[in-house]
Amino acid sequence: MLDSHGEVNSEHRHSLRPSSLDLTDDAMQSLAAQSVALVMEYLADVSEMPVFQHTPSAQLAERFSAELPAEGEPVEKLMEDCRCIIAGSRHSGHPRFFGYIGSPSNPVGVFADLIASALNQNVTSWRAAPAATEIEKIVVRWLSSLIGYGDSAHGLLTSGSSMGNLNALLIAHRVKSQDKVSRNGLWDAGTPMTVYTSDQVHLSIPKAADVLGLGRDRVRIVKSDAKFRLDISHLRECLETDLSNGLRPFCIVASAGTVGTGAVDPLAEIARVAEEYGLWFHIDGAYGVPAALDERKRHLFEGIERADSVALDPHKWLFTPVDCGCLLFRDAPAVRTALSFTPGDYLIVPQETEAESFAFWDYGIELSRRFRALKIWMMLRYYGVRRISAAIAENNDLADYFAECVSAAEDFELLAPVELSICCFRYVPPDKRAKLLSADGVEREGINAELNRLNAQILRAVQRSGRAFLSNVNLCGRYALRACIVNFRTARADIEATLDIVRDTARSLSAAPE
């Protein structure tokens, strides 16, 4: 039964026992060929598919409802159903998908995930996954270098920046809880601790504070300025007010690319305030920090190197398959002190060398962790930094072009500056535009409410048409159509087509009987 190398002979490999889940060579070839063919077909055709095929939830549930199978089904049936799943999906790879911050998967990353899944490493520690651990350490250093955070940072990959932000706030809270002295004397152990961020913050920040038991009311919301960036003077005012009321500030969270408008907070100024008040400085760069690869945008990220921690999502604007986030930090010993504890006996790592005793559970919340690093490692090696940078720079160019088209049109209005790759605008019928410009405050408020209703109707109709996919954001009481461009397939023609689709939809709605 065993060959000269002590391995099971191939002719007996699949006949050892009925419970084996191994496949015969022919079955494996068929499954692989049909699966790869389906993926290749999808990647080739995604630009021609509807961006979104609206199918009622009841119809989807009926289509996929089935009894739990007692016996296996043929691979052809599985592939047929997978095609139905693809047809019933929202396609972030389509060049006119502008809805959420969801980039298409680069083809290299798709097949890297296949390799990682086949290997099935649980990347908890060096002992559990030696090669995967080393690759992840390399990828963390590469990501840190790419965004200008430096070559000496530490970190780990996460499911996404929601988990990264949760880790960061937990670390910040524990590190700063050890600081016993306030500006006015000794801190009391029970003094409520507060975190500061702008009114454009991603919901993962207040949610993280809530999960950690701080309570949402301990998240101080700082006003944003006319460019939707955190207002430094109001930040100082909030800090001083809380200190005078006996509260204990411990962390400032800046946004490097807000989800609403793509605004980048003034990082260097925030770093200065954090240093002055002795606070942890965390940057939520889930979406925006890869824009540092565009040399024209690099100045927006000045001060990032002074942050205590940075969260980013390669699965957003580095075109990497979900899930793949990253948390970077400078002071690895402080993080380890904050998060490590004595594990159960079966997790104790033999102290052979410092490298071989490394465990990711000392630096993050997750224990079970998939081999996320492989898809970034393979992508960066296959394409190189220049090609990735060019794709990001082109996305920024397209957002600028989107804004130019909006500003030049008589029936559109730009609602926020374009800083990265997000353009926020609304449809304004020419007769309403004239009234907006001439009306007094009361009349303008009424017209604005009309426009809000109209643009909400436009958004719903455009999404369900399958021709383009936008999302929305509320900007100072104005309902904005939001286009986020993080797609290497998008071209200028897609921008022009999308605006025509919005315009045609608005006219159709106006012409429809009430």
Coordinates of C-alpha atoms in Angstrom, one line a residue:
M1 CA 0.0 0.0 0.0
L2 CA 3.0 2.4 0.6
D3 CA 5.6 3.3 -2.0
S4 CA 9.3 3.6 -1.3
H5 CA 8.8 7.1 0.2
G6 CA 6.3 5.8 2.7
E7 CA 3.3 7.4 0.9
V8 CA 0.1 5.9 -0.2
N9 CA 0.2 4.5 -3.7
S10 CA -1.9 6.5 -6.1
E11 CA -3.9 3.5 -7.2
H12 CA -5.1 3.0 -3.6
R13 CA -5.4 6.6 -2.7
H14 CA -9.1 6.9 -3.3
S15 CA -10.2 3.4 -2.3
L16 CA -9.1 3.2 1.3
R17 CA -12.5 3.8 2.9
P18 CA -16.0 4.9 1.8
S19 CA -15.8 8.0 4.1
S20 CA -12.9 9.6 2.3
L21 CA -13.6 13.0 0.7
D22 CA -10.7 12.7 -1.7
L23 CA -11.6 12.7 -5.4
T24 CA -10.5 10.5 -8.2
D25 CA -8.1 12.1 -10.7
D26 CA -10.9 12.3 -13.3
A27 CA -13.3 13.9 -10.8
M28 CA -10.7 16.4 -9.7
Q29 CA -9.9 17.3 -13.3
S30 CA -13.5 17.8 -14.1
L31 CA -14.2 19.9 -11.0
A32 CA -11.1 22.0 -11.7
A33 CA -11.7 22.5 -15.4
Q34 CA -15.3 23.5 -14.9
S35 CA -14.6 25.8 -12.0
V36 CA -11.7 27.6 -13.8
A37 CA -13.9 27.9 -16.9
L38 CA -16.6 29.5 -14.9
V39 CA -14.2 32.0 -13.3
M40 CA -12.6 32.8 -16.7
E41 CA -16.0 33.3 -18.2
Y42 CA -17.1 35.7 -15.4
L43 CA -13.9 37.8 -15.6
A44 CA -14.2 38.1 -19.4
D45 CA -17.9 39.0 -19.3
V46 CA -18.4 41.0 -16.2
S47 CA -18.2 44.4 -18.1
E48 CA -21.1 43.3 -20.3
M49 CA -23.4 42.1 -17.5
P50 CA -26.0 44.2 -15.8
V51 CA -24.3 45.9 -12.8
F52 CA -27.1 44.7 -10.6
Q53 CA -29.9 42.4 -11.6
H54 CA -32.8 43.2 -9.2
T55 CA -34.4 39.9 -8.2
P56 CA -37.1 39.9 -5.4
S57 CA -35.8 38.2 -2.3
A58 CA -38.7 35.7 -2.4
Q59 CA -37.7 34.7 -5.9
L60 CA -34.1 34.2 -4.9
A61 CA -35.1 32.2 -1.8
E62 CA -37.3 30.0 -4.0
R63 CA -34.6 29.5 -6.6
F64 CA -32.0 28.3 -4.1
S65 CA -34.3 26.5 -1.7
A66 CA -33.7 22.8 -1.6
E67 CA -33.7 19.9 0.8
L68 CA -30.4 19.1 2.5
P69 CA -29.0 16.5 0.1
A70 CA -28.3 13.1 1.5
E71 CA -26.4 12.1 -1.6
G72 CA -24.0 14.0 -3.8
E73 CA -25.0 15.9 -6.9
P74 CA -23.1 16.1 -10.2
V75 CA -20.6 18.9 -10.7
E76 CA -22.5 20.1 -13.8
K77 CA -25.6 20.8 -11.6
L78 CA -23.4 22.7 -9.1
M79 CA -21.9 24.9 -11.9
E80 CA -25.4 25.6 -13.2
D81 CA -26.4 26.9 -9.8
C82 CA -23.2 28.9 -9.4
R83 CA -24.1 30.6 -12.7
C84 CA -27.5 31.5 -11.2
I85 CA -25.7 32.9 -8.1
I86 CA -23.5 35.0 -10.3
A87 CA -26.5 36.3 -12.2
G88 CA -28.2 37.2 -8.9
S89 CA -25.2 39.2 -7.6
R90 CA -24.1 42.8 -7.5
H91 CA -21.0 43.1 -9.7
S92 CA -18.3 45.3 -8.2
G93 CA -16.1 44.4 -11.2
H94 CA -18.4 46.1 -13.6
P95 CA -16.9 49.4 -14.9
R96 CA -20.0 51.4 -13.9
F97 CA -20.2 50.1 -10.4
F98 CA -19.7 53.2 -8.3
G99 CA -21.8 52.3 -5.3
Y100 CA -19.8 51.2 -2.3
I101 CA -16.1 51.1 -1.8
G102 CA -15.7 47.7 -3.4
S103 CA -13.0 47.2 -6.0
P104 CA -12.9 44.3 -8.4
S105 CA -10.6 41.4 -7.6
N106 CA -7.5 41.4 -9.7
P107 CA -7.2 38.0 -11.5
V108 CA -3.9 37.2 -9.7
G109 CA -5.6 37.6 -6.4
V110 CA -8.4 35.3 -7.4
F111 CA -6.1 32.4 -8.1
A112 CA -3.9 33.2 -5.1
D113 CA -7.0 32.7 -2.9
L114 CA -7.5 29.3 -4.5
I115 CA -3.9 28.3 -3.6
A116 CA -4.4 29.7 0.0
S117 CA -7.6 27.7 0.4
A118 CA -6.0 24.5 -0.9
L119 CA -3.2 25.0 1.6
N120 CA -5.7 25.9 4.3
Q121 CA -3.3 27.3 6.8
N122 CA -4.6 28.6 10.1
V123 CA -2.2 31.5 10.5
T124 CA -2.2 31.8 14.3
S125 CA 1.5 31.7 14.9
W126 CA 4.8 30.7 13.3
R127 CA 4.6 27.2 14.7
A128 CA 1.2 26.7 13.1
A129 CA 2.0 28.2 9.7
P130 CA 5.7 29.0 9.4
A131 CA 5.8 30.1 5.7
A132 CA 2.5 31.9 5.8
T133 CA 3.6 33.8 8.9
E134 CA 6.8 35.0 7.2
I135 CA 4.8 36.0 4.1
E136 CA 2.4 38.0 6.2
K137 CA 5.3 39.8 8.0
I138 CA 6.7 40.7 4.6
V139 CA 3.3 41.9 3.3
V140 CA 2.8 44.1 6.4
R141 CA 6.2 45.8 5.8
W142 CA 5.3 46.3 2.1
L143 CA 2.0 47.9 2.9
S144 CA 3.5 50.2 5.5
S145 CA 6.1 51.3 3.0
L146 CA 3.6 51.8 0.2
I147 CA 1.5 54.3 2.2
G148 CA 4.4 56.2 3.6
Y149 CA 4.1 54.8 7.1
G150 CA 7.8 53.6 7.0
D151 CA 9.7 50.4 6.7
S152 CA 9.9 49.6 10.4
A153 CA 6.3 49.3 11.3
H154 CA 4.6 46.2 12.6
G155 CA 1.1 44.8 12.2
L156 CA -1.1 42.1 11.0
L157 CA -3.8 41.4 8.5
T158 CA -7.4 41.4 9.6
S159 CA -10.8 40.6 8.0
G160 CA -11.2 44.3 7.3
S161 CA -10.7 47.8 8.9
S162 CA -13.8 47.3 11.1
M163 CA -11.7 44.7 12.9
G164 CA -8.6 46.8 12.5
N165 CA -10.3 49.8 14.1
L166 CA -11.6 47.6 17.0
N167 CA -8.1 46.3 17.6
A168 CA -6.7 49.8 17.5
L169 CA -9.2 51.3 20.0
L170 CA -8.7 48.3 22.3
I171 CA -4.9 48.8 22.2
A172 CA -5.2 52.6 22.6
H173 CA -7.5 52.2 25.6
R174 CA -5.2 49.7 27.4
V175 CA -2.0 51.6 26.6
K176 CA -3.5 55.0 27.7
S177 CA -5.2 53.4 30.8
Q178 CA -1.7 52.9 32.2
D179 CA -1.0 56.6 32.1
K180 CA -1.6 57.7 35.6
V181 CA -0.9 61.4 35.5
S182 CA -3.2 64.0 34.0
R183 CA -2.3 67.6 33.3
N184 CA -4.0 68.5 36.6
G185 CA -2.8 65.6 38.8
L186 CA -3.5 61.9 39.1
W187 CA -6.2 60.2 37.1
D188 CA -8.8 58.3 39.0
A189 CA -9.1 54.7 37.8
G190 CA -12.8 55.2 37.2
T191 CA -12.5 58.4 35.2
P192 CA -14.6 58.0 31.9
M193 CA -12.3 57.9 28.9
T194 CA -13.2 59.6 25.7
V195 CA -12.2 59.3 22.0
Y196 CA -12.5 62.0 19.3
T197 CA -13.3 61.8 15.7
S198 CA -15.1 63.9 13.0
D199 CA -18.8 63.9 12.0
Q200 CA -17.8 62.1 8.8
V201 CA -16.5 59.1 10.7
H202 CA -17.2 55.5 9.6
L203 CA -19.7 53.7 11.8
S204 CA -17.0 51.1 12.8
I205 CA -15.5 53.7 15.2
P206 CA -18.5 54.3 17.4
K207 CA -19.4 50.6 17.1
A208 CA -15.9 49.6 18.3
A209 CA -16.2 52.0 21.3
D210 CA -19.6 50.4 22.1
V211 CA -18.2 46.9 21.8
L212 CA -15.3 47.7 24.1
G213 CA -17.8 48.9 26.7
L214 CA -16.8 52.6 26.5
G215 CA -20.3 53.5 25.2
R216 CA -21.2 55.5 22.2
D217 CA -21.6 58.6 24.3
R218 CA -17.8 58.5 25.0
V219 CA -17.2 59.1 21.3
R220 CA -16.9 62.9 20.9
I221 CA -18.0 64.0 17.4
V222 CA -16.0 66.9 16.1
K223 CA -17.4 69.2 13.5
S224 CA -16.0 69.0 10.0
D225 CA -15.1 72.0 7.9
A226 CA -16.4 73.1 4.5
K227 CA -14.2 70.4 2.8
F228 CA -15.7 67.8 5.2
R229 CA -12.4 67.4 7.1
L230 CA -12.1 67.4 10.9
D231 CA -12.0 70.9 12.3
I232 CA -8.9 71.4 14.4
S233 CA -10.2 74.4 16.4
H234 CA -13.3 72.4 17.4
L235 CA -11.2 69.4 18.3
R236 CA -9.3 71.5 20.8
E237 CA -12.5 73.0 22.2
C238 CA -13.9 69.5 22.8
L239 CA -10.7 68.4 24.5
E240 CA -10.6 71.3 26.8
T241 CA -14.3 71.1 27.7
D242 CA -13.9 67.4 28.6
L243 CA -10.8 67.9 30.6
S244 CA -12.4 70.7 32.5
N245 CA -15.4 68.4 33.2
G246 CA -13.1 65.7 34.7
L247 CA -13.2 63.4 31.7
R248 CA -10.1 61.6 30.3
P249 CA -9.3 61.9 26.6
F250 CA -7.2 59.0 25.3
C251 CA -7.5 58.7 21.5
I252 CA -8.0 60.8 18.3
V253 CA -9.2 59.0 15.2
A254 CA -8.6 60.7 11.9
S255 CA -10.0 59.6 8.5
A256 CA -7.7 59.3 5.6
G257 CA -10.4 59.2 2.9
T258 CA -13.9 59.4 4.4
V259 CA -16.5 57.0 3.0
G260 CA -18.8 59.9 2.2
T261 CA -16.7 62.3 0.2
G262 CA -13.2 60.9 0.2
A263 CA -11.9 63.8 2.4
V264 CA -8.6 63.4 4.2
D265 CA -8.4 64.9 7.6
P266 CA -5.4 67.2 8.3
L267 CA -3.2 64.5 9.6
A268 CA -0.1 66.5 10.6
E269 CA -2.2 69.0 12.6
I270 CA -4.0 66.2 14.4
A271 CA -0.7 64.5 15.1
R272 CA 0.4 67.7 16.7
V273 CA -2.7 67.9 18.9
A274 CA -2.3 64.2 19.9
E275 CA 1.3 64.8 21.0
E276 CA 0.4 67.9 22.9
Y277 CA -2.4 66.2 24.9
G278 CA -0.6 62.8 25.2
L279 CA -3.2 60.9 23.2
W280 CA -3.1 57.8 21.0
F281 CA -3.4 58.9 17.3
H282 CA -5.1 56.3 15.1
I283 CA -5.9 56.8 11.4
D284 CA -8.8 55.0 9.7
G285 CA -7.4 54.8 6.2
A286 CA -9.6 51.8 5.1
Y287 CA -10.4 53.4 1.8
G288 CA -8.1 56.3 1.1
V289 CA -4.5 55.6 2.2
P290 CA -3.5 53.7 -1.0
A291 CA -3.9 57.0 -2.8
A292 CA -0.5 57.9 -1.3
L293 CA 0.8 55.9 -4.3
D294 CA -0.4 58.7 -6.5
E295 CA 2.4 61.2 -6.2
R296 CA -0.1 64.1 -6.8
K297 CA -2.0 63.1 -3.7
R298 CA 0.9 62.3 -1.5
H299 CA 0.9 65.7 0.3
L300 CA -2.6 64.9 1.7
F301 CA -1.1 62.2 3.8
E302 CA 1.7 64.2 5.4
G303 CA 1.7 63.3 9.1
I304 CA 0.7 59.7 8.6
E305 CA 4.2 58.6 9.8
R306 CA 3.4 60.2 13.2
A307 CA 0.3 58.0 13.9
D308 CA 0.4 55.3 16.5
S309 CA -1.7 53.0 14.3
V310 CA -3.2 52.9 10.9
A311 CA -6.0 50.7 9.5
L312 CA -6.3 50.1 5.8
D313 CA -8.2 47.7 3.5
P314 CA -6.3 46.1 0.5
H315 CA -9.7 44.7 -0.5
K316 CA -10.9 48.3 -1.1
W317 CA -8.4 50.2 -3.3
L318 CA -5.6 47.7 -3.8
F319 CA -8.0 45.5 -5.9
T320 CA -7.6 42.5 -3.6
P321 CA -10.3 39.8 -3.0
V322 CA -12.3 40.1 0.2
D323 CA -11.5 39.7 3.0
C324 CA -8.3 41.5 3.5
G325 CA -7.7 44.4 6.0
C326 CA -4.5 45.5 7.8
L327 CA -3.6 47.1 11.0
L328 CA -0.2 48.8 11.3
F329 CA 1.4 50.1 14.5
R330 CA 4.8 51.4 15.6
D331 CA 5.2 50.2 19.2
A332 CA 5.0 46.4 19.0
P333 CA 6.1 45.8 22.6
A334 CA 3.3 48.1 23.8
V335 CA 0.7 46.3 21.7
R336 CA 1.9 43.0 22.9
T337 CA 1.7 44.1 26.5
A338 CA -1.9 45.3 25.9
L339 CA -3.1 42.2 24.2
S340 CA -1.1 39.1 25.2
F341 CA -1.9 36.7 28.0
T342 CA -0.9 33.2 29.0
P343 CA -2.6 30.8 26.6
G344 CA -3.8 27.3 27.2
D345 CA -1.2 24.6 27.4
Y346 CA -1.9 23.4 23.8
L347 CA -1.1 27.0 22.5
I348 CA 2.1 27.5 24.3
V349 CA 4.9 28.0 21.8
P350 CA 8.3 26.4 22.5
Q351 CA 10.9 29.1 23.0
E352 CA 13.4 27.9 20.4
T353 CA 14.1 31.3 18.8
E354 CA 12.3 34.7 19.0
A355 CA 11.1 34.4 15.5
E356 CA 9.7 30.9 16.0
S357 CA 7.9 31.8 19.2
F358 CA 6.0 34.6 17.3
A359 CA 2.2 34.5 17.6
F360 CA -0.4 36.8 16.0
W361 CA -2.7 36.4 18.9
D362 CA -0.3 38.6 20.9
Y363 CA -1.1 41.5 18.6
G364 CA -4.8 41.1 17.6
I365 CA -8.2 39.8 18.7
E366 CA -8.6 37.0 16.2
L367 CA -7.2 33.5 16.8
S368 CA -8.3 31.6 13.7
R369 CA -6.9 33.5 10.7
R370 CA -6.8 32.5 7.0
F371 CA -3.8 33.0 4.8
R372 CA -4.7 36.5 3.6
A373 CA -1.2 37.6 2.8
L374 CA -0.7 35.3 -0.2
K375 CA -3.0 37.3 -2.5
I376 CA -1.3 40.6 -1.7
W377 CA 2.2 39.1 -2.0
M378 CA 1.4 37.5 -5.4
M379 CA -0.4 40.6 -6.7
L380 CA 2.5 43.0 -5.9
R381 CA 5.1 40.6 -7.3
Y382 CA 3.1 39.9 -10.5
Y383 CA 2.1 43.5 -11.3
G384 CA 4.8 45.6 -9.5
V385 CA 4.1 48.8 -7.6
R386 CA 4.2 51.0 -10.7
R387 CA 1.3 49.3 -12.4
I388 CA -0.8 49.3 -9.2
S389 CA 0.0 53.0 -8.6
A390 CA -1.0 53.8 -12.2
A391 CA -4.4 52.2 -11.7
I392 CA -5.0 54.2 -8.5
A393 CA -3.9 57.5 -10.2
E394 CA -6.2 56.8 -13.1
N395 CA -9.1 56.3 -10.7
N396 CA -8.3 59.8 -9.2
D397 CA -8.2 61.2 -12.7
L398 CA -11.6 59.8 -13.5
A399 CA -13.1 61.3 -10.4
D400 CA -11.8 64.7 -11.4
Y401 CA -13.3 64.1 -14.9
F402 CA -16.6 63.2 -13.3
A403 CA -16.6 66.5 -11.4
E404 CA -15.7 68.4 -14.5
C405 CA -18.6 66.9 -16.4
V406 CA -21.0 67.7 -13.5
S407 CA -19.8 71.3 -13.2
A408 CA -20.1 71.9 -16.9
A409 CA -23.7 70.6 -17.1
E410 CA -26.7 72.8 -16.5
D411 CA -28.7 70.0 -14.8
F412 CA -26.1 68.7 -12.3
E413 CA -24.6 70.2 -9.2
L414 CA -21.3 69.3 -7.5
L415 CA -21.9 68.9 -3.7
A416 CA -18.4 68.3 -2.4
P417 CA -14.8 68.9 -3.5
V418 CA -13.2 65.9 -5.1
E419 CA -10.1 65.0 -3.1
L420 CA -9.5 61.4 -4.0
S421 CA -11.8 59.2 -6.1
I422 CA -15.3 60.0 -4.9
C423 CA -17.6 62.5 -6.6
C424 CA -20.8 63.6 -4.9
F425 CA -23.4 65.4 -7.0
R426 CA -27.1 65.7 -7.6
Y427 CA -29.5 66.2 -10.5
V428 CA -31.1 69.6 -10.6
P429 CA -33.7 70.4 -13.3
P430 CA -32.8 73.7 -14.9
D431 CA -36.0 75.4 -13.7
K432 CA -35.1 74.4 -10.1
R433 CA -31.6 75.6 -10.5
A434 CA -32.8 79.1 -11.3
K435 CA -35.0 79.1 -8.2
L436 CA -32.2 77.9 -6.0
L437 CA -30.0 80.8 -7.1
S438 CA -32.7 83.4 -6.6
A439 CA -34.8 82.2 -3.8
D440 CA -34.8 83.4 -0.2
G441 CA -33.9 81.0 2.6
V442 CA -37.4 79.6 3.2
E443 CA -38.1 79.0 -0.5
R444 CA -34.7 77.4 -1.0
E445 CA -35.3 75.0 1.8
G446 CA -38.5 73.8 0.1
I447 CA -36.7 73.4 -3.2
N448 CA -34.0 71.5 -1.5
A449 CA -36.5 69.0 0.0
E450 CA -38.0 68.5 -3.5
L451 CA -34.5 67.8 -4.9
N452 CA -33.8 65.4 -2.1
R453 CA -37.0 63.4 -3.0
L454 CA -36.2 63.5 -6.7
N455 CA -32.6 62.3 -6.3
A456 CA -33.7 59.5 -4.0
Q457 CA -36.1 58.3 -6.7
I458 CA -33.4 58.6 -9.3
L459 CA -31.0 56.5 -7.3
R460 CA -33.4 53.7 -6.8
A461 CA -34.4 53.7 -10.5
V462 CA -30.7 53.8 -11.7
Q463 CA -29.7 50.9 -9.4
R464 CA -32.6 48.7 -10.5
S465 CA -32.0 49.5 -14.2
G466 CA -28.7 47.5 -14.0
R467 CA -27.0 50.0 -16.2
A468 CA -25.0 51.7 -13.5
F469 CA -24.8 51.6 -9.7
L470 CA -24.5 54.7 -7.5
S471 CA -25.0 55.1 -3.8
N472 CA -26.0 58.2 -1.7
V473 CA -24.8 60.3 1.1
N474 CA -26.4 63.2 3.1
L475 CA -24.2 66.3 2.9
C476 CA -25.4 69.2 5.0
G477 CA -29.0 68.2 4.4
R478 CA -28.6 67.6 0.7
Y479 CA -29.2 64.2 -0.8
A480 CA -26.2 63.5 -2.9
L481 CA -25.6 60.8 -5.5
R482 CA -22.3 59.4 -4.8
A483 CA -19.9 57.8 -7.3
C484 CA -16.8 56.0 -5.9
I485 CA -14.3 54.9 -8.5
V486 CA -12.0 52.1 -7.3
N487 CA -12.1 50.1 -10.4
F488 CA -9.3 49.4 -12.9
R489 CA -11.9 48.7 -15.7
T490 CA -13.6 52.1 -15.5
A491 CA -13.0 54.5 -18.4
R492 CA -14.1 58.0 -19.3
A493 CA -16.9 56.6 -21.5
D494 CA -18.4 55.0 -18.3
I495 CA -18.5 58.4 -16.6
E496 CA -20.3 59.9 -19.6
A497 CA -22.7 57.0 -19.9
T498 CA -23.5 57.1 -16.1
L499 CA -24.4 60.8 -16.3
D500 CA -26.6 60.2 -19.3
I501 CA -28.3 57.3 -17.5
V502 CA -29.0 59.6 -14.5
R503 CA -30.3 62.3 -16.8
D504 CA -32.5 60.0 -18.8
T505 CA -33.8 58.5 -15.6
A506 CA -34.7 61.9 -14.2
R507 CA -36.6 62.8 -17.3
S508 CA -38.5 59.6 -17.3
L509 CA -39.5 60.1 -13.7
S510 CA -40.7 63.7 -14.6
A511 CA -42.7 62.4 -17.5
A512 CA -44.3 59.6 -15.6
P513 CA -47.9 60.2 -14.4
E514 CA -48.3 60.6 -10.7

